[in-house]
Short mmCIF file of C-alpha atoms and ligand atoms in Angstrom, two decimals:
data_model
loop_
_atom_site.label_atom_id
_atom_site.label_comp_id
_atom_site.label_asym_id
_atom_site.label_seq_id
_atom_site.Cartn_x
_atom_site.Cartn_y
_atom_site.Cartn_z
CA UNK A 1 5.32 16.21 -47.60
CA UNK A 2 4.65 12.83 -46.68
CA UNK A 3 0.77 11.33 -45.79
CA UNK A 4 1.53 7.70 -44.76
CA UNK A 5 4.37 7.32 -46.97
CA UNK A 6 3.29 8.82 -49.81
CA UNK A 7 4.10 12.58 -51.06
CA UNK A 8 1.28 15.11 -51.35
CA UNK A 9 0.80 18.86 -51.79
CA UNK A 10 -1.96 20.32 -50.08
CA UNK A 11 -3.63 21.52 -53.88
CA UNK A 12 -3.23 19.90 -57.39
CA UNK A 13 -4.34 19.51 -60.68
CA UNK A 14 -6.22 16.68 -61.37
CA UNK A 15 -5.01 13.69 -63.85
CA UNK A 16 -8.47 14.92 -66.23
CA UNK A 17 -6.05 18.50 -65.92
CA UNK A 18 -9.07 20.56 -65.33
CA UNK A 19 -10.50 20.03 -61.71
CA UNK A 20 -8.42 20.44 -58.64
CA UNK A 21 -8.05 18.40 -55.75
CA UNK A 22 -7.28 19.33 -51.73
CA UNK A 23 -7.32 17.51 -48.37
CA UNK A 24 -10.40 18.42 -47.00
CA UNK A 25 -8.74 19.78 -43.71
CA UNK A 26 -11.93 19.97 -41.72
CA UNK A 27 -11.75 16.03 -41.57
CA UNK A 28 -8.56 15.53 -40.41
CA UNK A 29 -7.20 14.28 -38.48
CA UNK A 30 -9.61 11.69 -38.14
CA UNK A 31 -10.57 11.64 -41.70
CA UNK A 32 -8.03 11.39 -44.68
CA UNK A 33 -10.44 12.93 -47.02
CA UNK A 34 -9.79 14.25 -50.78
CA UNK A 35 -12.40 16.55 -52.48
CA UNK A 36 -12.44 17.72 -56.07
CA UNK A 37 -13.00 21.22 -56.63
CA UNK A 38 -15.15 21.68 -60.36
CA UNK A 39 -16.95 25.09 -59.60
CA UNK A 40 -15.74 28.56 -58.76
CA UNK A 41 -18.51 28.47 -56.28
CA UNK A 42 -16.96 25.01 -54.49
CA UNK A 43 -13.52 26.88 -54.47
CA UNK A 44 -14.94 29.96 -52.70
CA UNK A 45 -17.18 27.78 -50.26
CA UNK A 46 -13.94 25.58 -49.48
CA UNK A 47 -12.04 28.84 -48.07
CA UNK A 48 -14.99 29.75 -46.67
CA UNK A 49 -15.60 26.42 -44.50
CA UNK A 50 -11.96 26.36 -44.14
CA UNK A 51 -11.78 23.05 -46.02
CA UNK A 52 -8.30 24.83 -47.40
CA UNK A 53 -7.17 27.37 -45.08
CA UNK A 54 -3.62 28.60 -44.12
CA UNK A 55 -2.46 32.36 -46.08
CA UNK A 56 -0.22 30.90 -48.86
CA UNK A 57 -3.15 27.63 -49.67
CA UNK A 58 -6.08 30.53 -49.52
CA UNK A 59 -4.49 32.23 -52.60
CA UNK A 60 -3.45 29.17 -54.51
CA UNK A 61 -6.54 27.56 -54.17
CA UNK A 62 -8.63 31.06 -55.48
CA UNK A 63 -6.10 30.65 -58.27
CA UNK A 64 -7.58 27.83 -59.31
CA UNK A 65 -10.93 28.71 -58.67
CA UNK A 66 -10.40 31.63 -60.98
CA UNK A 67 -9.59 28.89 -63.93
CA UNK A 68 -12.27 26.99 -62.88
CA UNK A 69 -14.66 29.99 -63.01
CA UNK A 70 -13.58 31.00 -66.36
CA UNK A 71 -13.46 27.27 -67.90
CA UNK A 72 -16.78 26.90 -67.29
CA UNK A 73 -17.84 30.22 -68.64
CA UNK A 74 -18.06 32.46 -65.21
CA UNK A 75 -16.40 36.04 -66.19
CA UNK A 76 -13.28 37.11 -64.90
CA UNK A 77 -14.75 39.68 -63.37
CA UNK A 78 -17.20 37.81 -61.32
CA UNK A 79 -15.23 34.94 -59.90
CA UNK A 80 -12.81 38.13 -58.41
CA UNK A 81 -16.01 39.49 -56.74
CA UNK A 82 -16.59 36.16 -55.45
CA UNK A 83 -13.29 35.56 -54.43
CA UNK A 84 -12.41 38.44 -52.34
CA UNK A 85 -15.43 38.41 -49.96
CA UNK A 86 -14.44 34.82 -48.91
CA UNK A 87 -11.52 35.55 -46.05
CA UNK A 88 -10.75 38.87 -45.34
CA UNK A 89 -7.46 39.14 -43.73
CA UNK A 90 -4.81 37.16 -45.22
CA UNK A 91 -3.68 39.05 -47.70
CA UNK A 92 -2.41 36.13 -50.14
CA UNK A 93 -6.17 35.67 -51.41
CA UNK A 94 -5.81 39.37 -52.92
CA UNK A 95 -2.61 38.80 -54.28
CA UNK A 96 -3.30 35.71 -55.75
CA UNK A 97 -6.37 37.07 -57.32
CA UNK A 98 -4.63 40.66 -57.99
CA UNK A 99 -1.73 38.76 -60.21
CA UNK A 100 -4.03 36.42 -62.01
CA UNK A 101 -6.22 39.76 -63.13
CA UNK A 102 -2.72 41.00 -64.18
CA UNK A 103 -2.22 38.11 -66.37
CA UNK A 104 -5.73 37.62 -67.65
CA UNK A 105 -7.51 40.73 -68.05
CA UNK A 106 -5.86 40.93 -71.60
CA UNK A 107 -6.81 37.18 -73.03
CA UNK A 108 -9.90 36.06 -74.06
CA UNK A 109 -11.79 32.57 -74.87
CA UNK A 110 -9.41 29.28 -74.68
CA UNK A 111 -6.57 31.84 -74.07
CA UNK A 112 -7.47 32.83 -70.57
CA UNK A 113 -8.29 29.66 -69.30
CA UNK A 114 -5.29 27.97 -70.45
CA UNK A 115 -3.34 31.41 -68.71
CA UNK A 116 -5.50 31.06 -66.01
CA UNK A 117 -4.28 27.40 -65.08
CA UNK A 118 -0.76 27.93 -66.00
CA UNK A 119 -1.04 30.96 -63.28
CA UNK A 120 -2.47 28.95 -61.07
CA UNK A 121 0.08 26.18 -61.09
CA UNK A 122 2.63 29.10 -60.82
CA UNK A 123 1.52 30.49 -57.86
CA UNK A 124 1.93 26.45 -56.40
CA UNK A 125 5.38 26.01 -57.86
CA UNK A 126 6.77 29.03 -56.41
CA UNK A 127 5.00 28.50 -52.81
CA UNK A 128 6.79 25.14 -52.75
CA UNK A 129 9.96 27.09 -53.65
CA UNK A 130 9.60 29.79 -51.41
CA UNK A 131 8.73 27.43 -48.34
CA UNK A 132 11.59 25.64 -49.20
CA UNK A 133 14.01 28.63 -48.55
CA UNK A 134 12.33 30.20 -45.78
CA UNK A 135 13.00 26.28 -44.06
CA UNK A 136 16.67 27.06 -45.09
CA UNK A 137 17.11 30.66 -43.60
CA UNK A 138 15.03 29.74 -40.17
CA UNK A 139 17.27 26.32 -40.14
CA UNK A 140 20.11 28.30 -38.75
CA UNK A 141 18.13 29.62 -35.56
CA UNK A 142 17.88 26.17 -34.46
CA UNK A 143 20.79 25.05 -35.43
CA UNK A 144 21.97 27.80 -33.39
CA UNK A 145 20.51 27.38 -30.20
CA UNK A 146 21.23 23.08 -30.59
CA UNK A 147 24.91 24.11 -30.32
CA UNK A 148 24.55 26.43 -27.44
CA UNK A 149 22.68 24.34 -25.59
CA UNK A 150 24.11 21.99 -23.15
CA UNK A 151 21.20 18.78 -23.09
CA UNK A 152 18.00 18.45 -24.11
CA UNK A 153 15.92 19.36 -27.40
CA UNK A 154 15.40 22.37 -29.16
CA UNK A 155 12.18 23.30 -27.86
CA UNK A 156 10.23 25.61 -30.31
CA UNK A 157 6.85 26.82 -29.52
CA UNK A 158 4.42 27.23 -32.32
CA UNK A 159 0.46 28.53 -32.76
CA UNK A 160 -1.75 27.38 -35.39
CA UNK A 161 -0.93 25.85 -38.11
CA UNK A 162 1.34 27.17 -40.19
CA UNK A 163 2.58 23.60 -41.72
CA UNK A 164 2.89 22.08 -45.16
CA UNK A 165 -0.88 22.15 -45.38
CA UNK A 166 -1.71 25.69 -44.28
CA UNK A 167 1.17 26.46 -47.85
CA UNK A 168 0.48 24.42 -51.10
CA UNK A 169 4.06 22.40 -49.23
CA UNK A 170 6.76 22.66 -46.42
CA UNK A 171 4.77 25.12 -44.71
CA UNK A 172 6.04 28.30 -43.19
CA UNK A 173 7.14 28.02 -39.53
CA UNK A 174 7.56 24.24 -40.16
CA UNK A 175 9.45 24.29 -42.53
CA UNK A 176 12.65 25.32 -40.71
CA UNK A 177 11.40 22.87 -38.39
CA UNK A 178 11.38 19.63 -40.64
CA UNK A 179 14.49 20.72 -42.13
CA UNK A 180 16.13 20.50 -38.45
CA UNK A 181 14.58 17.53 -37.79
CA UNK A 182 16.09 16.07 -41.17
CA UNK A 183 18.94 17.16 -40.69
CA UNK A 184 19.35 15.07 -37.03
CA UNK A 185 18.83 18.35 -34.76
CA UNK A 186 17.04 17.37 -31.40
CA UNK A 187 14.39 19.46 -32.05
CA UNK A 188 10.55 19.26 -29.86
CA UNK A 189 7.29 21.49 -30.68
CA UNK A 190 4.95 22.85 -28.33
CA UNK A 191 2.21 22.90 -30.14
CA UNK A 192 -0.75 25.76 -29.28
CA UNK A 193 -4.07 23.86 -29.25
CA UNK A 194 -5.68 26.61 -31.06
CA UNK A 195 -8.71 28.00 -29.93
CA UNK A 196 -11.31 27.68 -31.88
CA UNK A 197 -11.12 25.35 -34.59
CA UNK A 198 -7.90 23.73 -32.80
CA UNK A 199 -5.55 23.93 -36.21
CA UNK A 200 -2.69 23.28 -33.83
CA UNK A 201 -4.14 19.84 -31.78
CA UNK A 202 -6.08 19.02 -35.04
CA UNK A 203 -3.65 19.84 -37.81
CA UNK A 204 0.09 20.82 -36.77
CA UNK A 205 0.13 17.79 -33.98
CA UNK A 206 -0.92 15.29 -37.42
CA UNK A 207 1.67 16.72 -39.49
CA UNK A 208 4.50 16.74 -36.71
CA UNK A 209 3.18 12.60 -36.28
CA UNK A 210 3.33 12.34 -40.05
CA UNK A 211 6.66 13.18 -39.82
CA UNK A 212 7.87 11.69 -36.84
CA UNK A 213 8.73 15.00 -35.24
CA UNK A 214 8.70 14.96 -31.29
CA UNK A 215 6.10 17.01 -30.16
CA UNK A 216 3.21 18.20 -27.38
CA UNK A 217 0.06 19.81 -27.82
CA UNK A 218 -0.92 22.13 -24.74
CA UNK A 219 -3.29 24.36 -23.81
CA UNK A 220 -3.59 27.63 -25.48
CA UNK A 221 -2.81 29.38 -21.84
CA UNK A 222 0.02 27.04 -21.55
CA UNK A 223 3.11 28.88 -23.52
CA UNK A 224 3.66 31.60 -20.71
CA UNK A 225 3.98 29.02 -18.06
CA UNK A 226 6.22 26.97 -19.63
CA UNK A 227 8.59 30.27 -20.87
CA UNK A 228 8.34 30.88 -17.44
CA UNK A 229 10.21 28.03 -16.55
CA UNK A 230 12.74 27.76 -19.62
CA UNK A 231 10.51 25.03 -21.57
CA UNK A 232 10.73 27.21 -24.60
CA UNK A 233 13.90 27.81 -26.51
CA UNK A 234 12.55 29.85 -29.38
CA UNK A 235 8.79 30.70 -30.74
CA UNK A 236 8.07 30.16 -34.55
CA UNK A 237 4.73 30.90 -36.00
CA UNK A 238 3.45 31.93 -39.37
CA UNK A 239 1.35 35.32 -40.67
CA UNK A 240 -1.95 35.92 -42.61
CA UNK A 241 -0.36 39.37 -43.10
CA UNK A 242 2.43 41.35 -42.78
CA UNK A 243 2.35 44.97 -42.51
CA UNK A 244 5.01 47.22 -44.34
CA UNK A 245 6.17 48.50 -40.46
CA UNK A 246 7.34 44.49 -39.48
CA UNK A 247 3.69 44.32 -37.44
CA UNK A 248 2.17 40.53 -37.66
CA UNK A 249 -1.64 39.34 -37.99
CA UNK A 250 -1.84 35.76 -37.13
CA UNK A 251 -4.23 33.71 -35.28
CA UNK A 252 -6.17 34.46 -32.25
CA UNK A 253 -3.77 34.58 -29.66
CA UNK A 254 -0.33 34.86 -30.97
CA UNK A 255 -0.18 38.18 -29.47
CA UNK A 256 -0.10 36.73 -25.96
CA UNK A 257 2.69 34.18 -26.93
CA UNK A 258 5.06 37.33 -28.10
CA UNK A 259 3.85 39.28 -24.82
CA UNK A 260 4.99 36.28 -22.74
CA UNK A 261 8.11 35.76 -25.06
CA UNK A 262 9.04 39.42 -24.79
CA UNK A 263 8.77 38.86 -20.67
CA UNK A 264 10.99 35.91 -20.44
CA UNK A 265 13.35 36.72 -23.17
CA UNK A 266 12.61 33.87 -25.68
CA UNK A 267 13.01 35.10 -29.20
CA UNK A 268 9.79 35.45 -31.10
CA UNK A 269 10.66 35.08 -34.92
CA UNK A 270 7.56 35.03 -37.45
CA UNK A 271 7.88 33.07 -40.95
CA UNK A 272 6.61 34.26 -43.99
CA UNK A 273 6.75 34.17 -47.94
CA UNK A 274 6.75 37.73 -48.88
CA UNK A 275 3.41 37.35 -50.50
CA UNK A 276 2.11 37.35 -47.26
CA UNK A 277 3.70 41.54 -46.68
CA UNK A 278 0.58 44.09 -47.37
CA UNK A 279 3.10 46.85 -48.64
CA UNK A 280 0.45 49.02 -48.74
CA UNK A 281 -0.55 48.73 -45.02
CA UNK A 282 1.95 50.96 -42.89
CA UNK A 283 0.31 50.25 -39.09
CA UNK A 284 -0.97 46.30 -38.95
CA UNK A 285 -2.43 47.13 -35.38
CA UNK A 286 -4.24 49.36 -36.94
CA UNK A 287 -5.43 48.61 -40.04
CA UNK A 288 -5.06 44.95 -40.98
CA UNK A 289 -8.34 44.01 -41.27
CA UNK A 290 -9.68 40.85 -38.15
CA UNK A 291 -11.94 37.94 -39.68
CA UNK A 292 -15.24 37.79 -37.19
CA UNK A 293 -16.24 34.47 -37.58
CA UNK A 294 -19.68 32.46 -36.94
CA UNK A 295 -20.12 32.46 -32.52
CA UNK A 296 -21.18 28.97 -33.31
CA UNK A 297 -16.69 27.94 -33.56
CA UNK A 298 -16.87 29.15 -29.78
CA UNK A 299 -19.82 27.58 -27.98
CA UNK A 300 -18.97 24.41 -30.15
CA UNK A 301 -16.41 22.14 -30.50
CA UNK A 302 -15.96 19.61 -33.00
CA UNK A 303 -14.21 16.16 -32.46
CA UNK A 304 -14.77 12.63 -32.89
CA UNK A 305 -16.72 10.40 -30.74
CA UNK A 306 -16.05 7.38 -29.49
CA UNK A 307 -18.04 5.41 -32.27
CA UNK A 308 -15.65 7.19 -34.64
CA UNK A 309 -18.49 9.68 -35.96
CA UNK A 310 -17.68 13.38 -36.12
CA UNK A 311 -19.79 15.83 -34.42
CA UNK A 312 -20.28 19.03 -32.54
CA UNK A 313 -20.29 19.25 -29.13
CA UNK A 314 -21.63 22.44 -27.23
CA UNK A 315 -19.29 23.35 -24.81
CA UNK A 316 -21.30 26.50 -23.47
CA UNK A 317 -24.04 28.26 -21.41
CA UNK A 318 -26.97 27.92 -24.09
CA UNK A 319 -27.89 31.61 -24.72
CA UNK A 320 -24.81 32.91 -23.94
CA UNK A 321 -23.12 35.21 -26.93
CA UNK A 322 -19.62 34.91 -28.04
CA UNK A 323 -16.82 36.85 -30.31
CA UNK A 324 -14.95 35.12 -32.50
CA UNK A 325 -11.64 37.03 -33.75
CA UNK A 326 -9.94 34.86 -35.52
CA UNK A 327 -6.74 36.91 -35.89
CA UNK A 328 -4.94 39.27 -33.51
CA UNK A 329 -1.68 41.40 -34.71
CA UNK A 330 1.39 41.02 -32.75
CA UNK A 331 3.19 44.40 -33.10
CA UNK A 332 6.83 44.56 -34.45
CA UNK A 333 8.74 45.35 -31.21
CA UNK A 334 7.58 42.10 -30.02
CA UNK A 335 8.92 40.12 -33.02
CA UNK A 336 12.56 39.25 -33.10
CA UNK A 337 12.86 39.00 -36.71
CA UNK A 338 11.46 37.80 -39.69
CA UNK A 339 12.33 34.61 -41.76
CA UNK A 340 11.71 34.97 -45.46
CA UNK A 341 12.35 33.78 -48.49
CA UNK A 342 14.73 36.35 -49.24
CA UNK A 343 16.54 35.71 -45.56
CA UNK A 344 15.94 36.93 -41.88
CA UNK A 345 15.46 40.37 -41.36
CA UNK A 346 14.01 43.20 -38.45
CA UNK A 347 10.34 43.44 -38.23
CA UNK A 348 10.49 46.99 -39.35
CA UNK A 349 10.23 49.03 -42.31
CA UNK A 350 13.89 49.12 -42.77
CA UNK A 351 14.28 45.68 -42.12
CA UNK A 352 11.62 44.81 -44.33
CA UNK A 353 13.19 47.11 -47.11
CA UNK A 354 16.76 45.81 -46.76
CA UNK A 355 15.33 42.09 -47.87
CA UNK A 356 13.01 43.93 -50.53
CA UNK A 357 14.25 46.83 -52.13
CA UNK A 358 12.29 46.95 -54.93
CA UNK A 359 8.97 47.74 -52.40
CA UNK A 360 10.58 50.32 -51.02
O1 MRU B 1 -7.70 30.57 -39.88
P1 MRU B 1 -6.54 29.87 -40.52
O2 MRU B 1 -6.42 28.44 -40.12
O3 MRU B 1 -6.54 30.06 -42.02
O4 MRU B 1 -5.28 30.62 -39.94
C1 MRU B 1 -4.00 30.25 -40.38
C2 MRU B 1 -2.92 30.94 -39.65
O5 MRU B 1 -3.14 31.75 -38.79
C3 MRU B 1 -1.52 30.63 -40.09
O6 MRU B 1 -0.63 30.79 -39.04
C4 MRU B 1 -1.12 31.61 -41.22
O7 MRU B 1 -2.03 31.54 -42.27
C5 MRU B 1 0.22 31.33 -41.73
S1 MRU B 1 0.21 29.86 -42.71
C6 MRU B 1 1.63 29.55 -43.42
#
């Protein structure tokens, strides 16, 4: 997609055709920042400080910090250690790292490493793919509801961000969006603020502007009000991972949104490349595992001030504690479907299996 006019992905091989090179997304969207990734141990700190974040970009960028480890003489073995303790919930990082093993276990010496990038830029060209189709499939919702309706935009509410940077492009539940908008649909995005590191005011709202894509950032507590009232035509959001049963972790407080969507009847559809599907996990509520991150993303809040410096702000009692779930699971009967790669399906095992057969 499109940064002031010029076309990005959200991870790439350098020109030199060794380093790699993200947005730092912790800057934006004040700061248009690029940082070069030369270590294994800068690729595991970036998905730890979330300067990459977003399921599908996780596993691309450990990708690449696999070839990074290995070109500068790290052992397979160790940068997988390293990798998997950085984020534990989406499930992308582990199949990222899982099919790179697959490919590399075998090679040795300049061998591997040249495997190890073309794996790497694999796992990127496909993403873009994949994005691209799951845009196609969750088109024809919206385009759907446009012709029912009588006036007015589509309005589609969405939480976090699962955009064109939170994938290496297009995004996930974006992607159907920017292909409506494309295509000349009235569409308009509530956007979730996104309690606590704001990916939806910071970093959906940016891309949406990039774009030139009518939208509204509320309040987190906002989305059942405005259901409540027929403000919301349809809910899209994205998944860290998808259990086998159709059951949905995302960020912190999607679960609400598809409680308040099942109460007013707005559909609730959840976007996903099916590298994102834990086949092995059969109850999400269950057993997907929930990221505790550092109390400090609570009682803090980071912004720009007025002199155009970024900073952290403490918002809270000083000595009070705080939890910091980052994800929440949004069981299946509360999700209207699925948009894939592969198509739409029911969030269920059989609807799961009718898209995949081979996993079944
Ligand atoms: O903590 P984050 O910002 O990595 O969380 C991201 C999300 O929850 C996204 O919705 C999810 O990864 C899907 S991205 C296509």
């Amino acid at each position: 997609m499109e940064v002031n006019g010029t076309a990005y992905r959200s991870i790439w091989l350098s020109n030199d055709g060794w380093a790699a090179k993200i947005i730092d997304q912790t800057k934006l969207p004040h700061l248009f920042e690029i940082v070069r990734l030369e270590t294994l141990e800068q690729a595991a700190i970036a998905i730890e400080i979330m300067q990459v974040r977003g399921a599908p970009l996780i596993g691309a960028t450990a990708a690449y910090g696999i070839a990074l480890a290995l070109k500068s003489g790290v052992p397979l073995s160790q940068a997988e250690k390293r990798l998997r303790t950085t984020r534990p919930t989406a499930i992308n990082l582990h199949w990222a790292i899982d099919l790179a093993l697959s490919e590399l276990s075998s090679l040795s010496g300049e061998d591997q490493i040249t495997r190890a990038y073309q794996v790497a830029a694999k796992i990127c060209d496909d993403d873009v793919e994949t994005n691209r189709s799951i845009g196609e499939h969750g088109l024809s919702l919206i385009e759907d509801i446009a012709s029912a309706k009588k006036a007015g935009p589509v309005n589609i509410l969405t939480h976090c961000n699962a955009g064109w940077i939170a994938t290496v492009d297009y995004g996930t539940a974006l992607s159907p969006i920017y292909q409506a908008f494309d295509k000349g649909i009235d569409v308009h995005v509530w956007v979730d603020e996104t309690r606590p590191r704001n990916q939806g005011a910071a970093l959906t709202a940016w891309e949406l502007s990039q774009h030139g894509v009518p939208h509204t950032i509320v309040c987190d507590n906002t989305g059942g009000h405005l259901m409540q009232h027929g403000m919301v035509d349809i809910c899209i959001t994205g998944t860290d991972r998808t259990a086998a049963n159709g059951d949905v972790a995302n960020k912190i407080g999607t679960y609400l949104k598809a409680l308040a969507a099942k109460d007013n009847g707005v559909p609730f559809y959840v976007a996903l490349p099916s590298t994102t599907i834990d086949w092995m996990i059969k109850d999400g509520v269950r057993d997907i595992p929930i990221e505790l991150r550092d109390e400090h993303e609570v009682t803090h809040v980071e912004g720009r001030l007025a002199d155009g410096r970024l900073a952290a702000v403490q918002v809270a009692a000083s000595g009070s504690p705080a939890a910091n779930y980052a994800f929440d699971v949004t069981p299946a009967r509360l999700v209207s479907g699925l948009i894939t790669e592969r198509g739409i399906c029911d969030a269920s095992t059989d609807g799961l299996a009718s898209l995949f057969p081979e996993k079944s």
